[in-house]
Short mmCIF file of C-alpha atoms in Angstrom, two decimals:
data_model
loop_
_atom_site.label_atom_id
_atom_site.label_comp_id
_atom_site.label_asym_id
_atom_site.label_seq_id
_atom_site.Cartn_x
_atom_site.Cartn_y
_atom_site.Cartn_z
CA MET F 10 42.89 -8.07 -23.44
CA TYR F 11 40.00 -10.61 -24.04
CA THR F 12 36.93 -10.14 -21.65
CA ILE F 13 33.49 -11.45 -21.75
CA ASN F 14 30.70 -9.42 -23.57
CA PRO F 15 28.15 -8.61 -20.93
CA LEU F 16 25.17 -9.26 -23.16
CA SER F 17 25.97 -12.09 -24.67
CA LYS F 18 23.85 -15.28 -24.40
CA LYS F 19 26.31 -17.88 -22.67
CA ASN F 20 27.05 -14.16 -19.95
CA LEU F 21 22.94 -15.06 -19.93
CA LEU F 22 22.65 -17.71 -19.16
CA LEU F 23 24.95 -18.09 -16.51
CA HIS F 24 22.21 -15.41 -14.68
CA ILE F 25 18.39 -16.59 -16.13
CA HIS F 26 17.64 -18.56 -13.20
CA LYS F 27 17.96 -14.92 -11.10
CA ILE F 28 13.85 -14.60 -13.17
CA SER F 29 13.71 -18.14 -14.79
CA ASN F 30 11.19 -18.84 -11.81
CA ILE F 31 9.00 -15.36 -12.88
CA PHE F 32 8.56 -16.52 -16.77
CA PRO F 33 8.36 -20.20 -16.33
CA GLU F 34 6.49 -20.68 -19.69
CA LEU F 35 10.31 -19.54 -21.88
CA THR F 36 12.67 -21.33 -22.37
CA SER F 37 16.50 -20.65 -21.77
CA THR F 38 16.81 -18.59 -25.45
CA GLU F 39 13.28 -17.09 -25.15
CA LEU F 40 13.84 -15.55 -22.02
CA VAL F 41 17.86 -14.86 -22.86
CA THR F 42 15.34 -13.02 -26.32
CA LEU F 43 12.98 -11.42 -24.05
CA MET F 44 15.42 -9.29 -22.25
CA LEU F 45 17.69 -8.43 -25.23
CA HIS F 46 14.27 -7.85 -26.94
CA SER F 47 13.26 -5.89 -23.66
CA SER F 48 16.35 -3.46 -23.77
CA GLY F 49 15.61 -1.96 -26.25
CA LEU F 50 17.65 -3.92 -28.98
CA LYS F 51 16.60 -4.45 -32.47
CA PRO F 52 17.12 -8.23 -33.94
CA PRO F 53 20.47 -7.86 -36.24
CA ARG F 54 21.56 -6.86 -33.44
CA MET F 55 19.77 -9.61 -31.28
CA GLY F 56 21.20 -12.06 -33.35
CA GLU F 57 25.15 -11.09 -32.98
CA LEU F 58 24.91 -11.29 -29.68
CA MET F 59 23.39 -14.97 -29.65
CA SER F 60 25.08 -16.17 -32.54
CA ILE F 61 21.90 -16.77 -34.76
CA SER F 62 20.33 -15.12 -38.03
CA LYS F 63 17.88 -12.62 -37.92
CA LYS F 64 15.45 -14.64 -39.11
CA THR F 65 15.69 -16.95 -35.80
CA ILE F 66 15.79 -13.70 -33.43
CA ASN F 67 12.00 -13.02 -34.99
CA SER F 68 10.55 -16.07 -34.18
CA HIS F 69 11.66 -16.56 -31.35
CA ILE F 70 9.81 -12.87 -30.31
CA GLU F 71 7.17 -14.61 -32.19
CA ASN F 72 7.62 -17.05 -29.89
CA ILE F 73 6.66 -15.35 -26.61
CA ARG F 74 3.80 -13.39 -27.88
CA VAL F 75 2.72 -15.85 -28.62
CA LYS F 76 3.14 -18.35 -25.72
CA PHE F 77 1.36 -15.18 -23.85
CA GLN F 78 -1.27 -14.08 -26.18
CA LEU F 79 -0.09 -11.38 -26.89
CA ASP F 80 -1.68 -8.14 -30.13
CA ASN F 81 2.68 -8.10 -30.85
CA TYR F 82 6.43 -7.21 -29.74
CA GLU F 83 5.41 -3.89 -28.34
CA GLU F 84 3.08 -5.74 -25.91
CA VAL F 85 6.03 -8.23 -24.61
CA LYS F 86 8.08 -5.66 -23.72
CA GLN F 87 5.38 -4.31 -21.28
CA VAL F 88 4.71 -7.27 -19.85
CA PHE F 89 8.87 -8.32 -19.44
CA GLU F 90 9.35 -5.27 -17.73
CA LEU F 91 5.29 -5.49 -15.19
CA ARG F 92 6.27 -9.18 -14.85
CA ILE F 93 9.73 -8.26 -13.24
CA THR F 94 8.30 -5.03 -11.30
CA LEU F 95 4.81 -7.23 -10.32
CA ASN F 96 6.66 -10.22 -9.29
CA SER F 97 7.86 -9.78 -5.96
CA ASN F 98 5.09 -7.62 -4.12
CA PRO F 99 2.07 -6.22 -6.36
CA GLU F 100 0.48 -5.45 -3.72
CA ARG F 101 2.65 -2.61 -2.57
CA TYR F 102 1.38 -0.67 -5.68
CA LYS F 103 -2.25 -1.16 -4.85
CA SER F 104 -2.87 2.03 -3.35
CA LEU F 105 -2.50 3.68 -6.58
CA PHE F 106 -5.66 2.02 -8.30
CA PRO F 107 -7.37 3.55 -5.15
CA GLU F 108 -10.95 3.44 -7.96
CA ILE F 109 -10.60 -0.70 -7.57
CA SER F 110 -11.58 -3.20 -5.15
CA ASP F 111 -8.91 -5.63 -4.10
CA GLU F 112 -10.54 -8.56 -6.45
CA LEU F 113 -10.45 -5.96 -9.61
CA TYR F 114 -7.05 -5.26 -8.30
CA GLN F 115 -5.15 -9.00 -8.77
CA CYS F 116 -7.89 -8.91 -11.82
CA MET F 117 -5.60 -7.01 -13.05
CA ILE F 118 -1.71 -7.03 -11.90
CA LEU F 119 -2.17 -10.49 -13.29
CA VAL F 120 -3.08 -9.21 -16.62
CA CYS F 121 -1.06 -6.90 -16.92
CA MET F 122 1.84 -9.37 -15.86
CA GLY F 123 0.55 -11.32 -19.03
CA PHE F 124 -1.20 -14.81 -18.05
CA THR F 125 -4.17 -15.71 -19.63
CA ILE F 126 -7.32 -15.88 -18.53
CA GLU F 127 -7.03 -20.19 -18.64
CA GLU F 128 -3.72 -19.43 -16.39
CA ILE F 129 -5.38 -17.00 -14.40
CA VAL F 130 -8.36 -19.08 -13.76
CA ASN F 131 -6.07 -22.20 -12.88
CA ARG F 132 -3.88 -19.83 -10.56
CA GLU F 133 -7.33 -18.24 -9.16
CA LYS F 134 -9.52 -21.64 -8.58
CA GLU F 135 -12.54 -19.91 -6.78
CA LYS F 136 -11.91 -17.97 -10.12
CA THR F 137 -14.20 -19.77 -13.14
CA ALA F 138 -13.21 -17.99 -17.33
CA GLU F 139 -16.17 -16.36 -16.93
CA LEU F 140 -15.85 -14.43 -13.51
CA ILE F 141 -12.82 -12.59 -15.02
CA ARG F 142 -13.58 -11.57 -18.30
CA LYS F 143 -16.75 -9.66 -16.72
CA GLN F 144 -13.50 -8.49 -14.10
CA ILE F 145 -11.89 -7.65 -17.55
CA GLU F 146 -14.66 -5.76 -19.00
CA ASP F 147 -15.24 -4.12 -15.42
CA LEU F 148 -11.26 -3.24 -15.56
CA LYS F 149 -11.51 -1.86 -19.18
CA SER F 150 -14.96 0.52 -18.63
CA THR F 151 -13.44 1.65 -15.70
CA TYR F 152 -10.90 3.44 -17.36
CA ALA F 153 -12.26 3.65 -20.39
CA VAL F 154 -9.62 1.20 -22.43
CA ASP F 155 -10.89 -0.71 -25.38
CA PHE F 156 -7.08 -3.28 -25.42
CA LEU F 157 -5.24 -4.84 -22.57
CA SER F 158 -2.15 -3.77 -23.86
CA ASP F 159 -3.90 0.26 -23.03
CA LEU F 160 -5.06 -0.83 -19.52
CA ARG F 161 -0.69 -2.10 -19.60
CA VAL F 162 0.37 1.31 -20.52
CA PHE F 163 -1.92 2.81 -18.06
CA PHE F 164 -0.71 1.11 -15.53
CA MET F 165 2.71 1.89 -15.84
CA ILE F 166 2.92 5.65 -16.23
CA ARG F 167 1.33 5.27 -12.72
CA LEU F 168 4.07 3.37 -11.62
CA LYS F 169 6.32 5.64 -13.35
CA LEU F 170 4.36 8.80 -12.36
CA ASP F 171 4.06 6.92 -8.25
CA GLN F 172 8.10 6.97 -8.56
CA ALA F 173 9.10 10.66 -9.96
CA LYS F 174 7.07 11.63 -7.10
CA HIS F 175 9.23 9.46 -4.70
CA GLY F 176 12.38 10.19 -6.17
#
């Protein structure tokens, strides 16, 4: 009996339109790579599923990392999960962060979703790069973190704790 592998590139491409608008900076192949990588698959298995080499998979992951200006491949997974989670209604999580202003929360959402300072300025027309940098420093100071990746982890932990609390 012949079955279609649900993780094949061909099958995933059929469903990519559901999230392609969340990641407009990625090609369809990069988005398939991102989905598989963020699901925990290793490059050799991803290569088998996509019918490309492990080296090509690593190249795609590196391109994604560079596009998001991230420091490592683990951050790529964080950005994927947070952008999917926060895309539709980020304001519903504001109550998890009562210690910061609405403006800082908005900045944190965009940073956690992997947007660069330039992209945030383009989205938030009334804000300058200097203001965004200051807000990022305020967030890092408030939460005693040195890196944006730590801010993303902190955000994810609060989300998970809230999900556990509400079942």
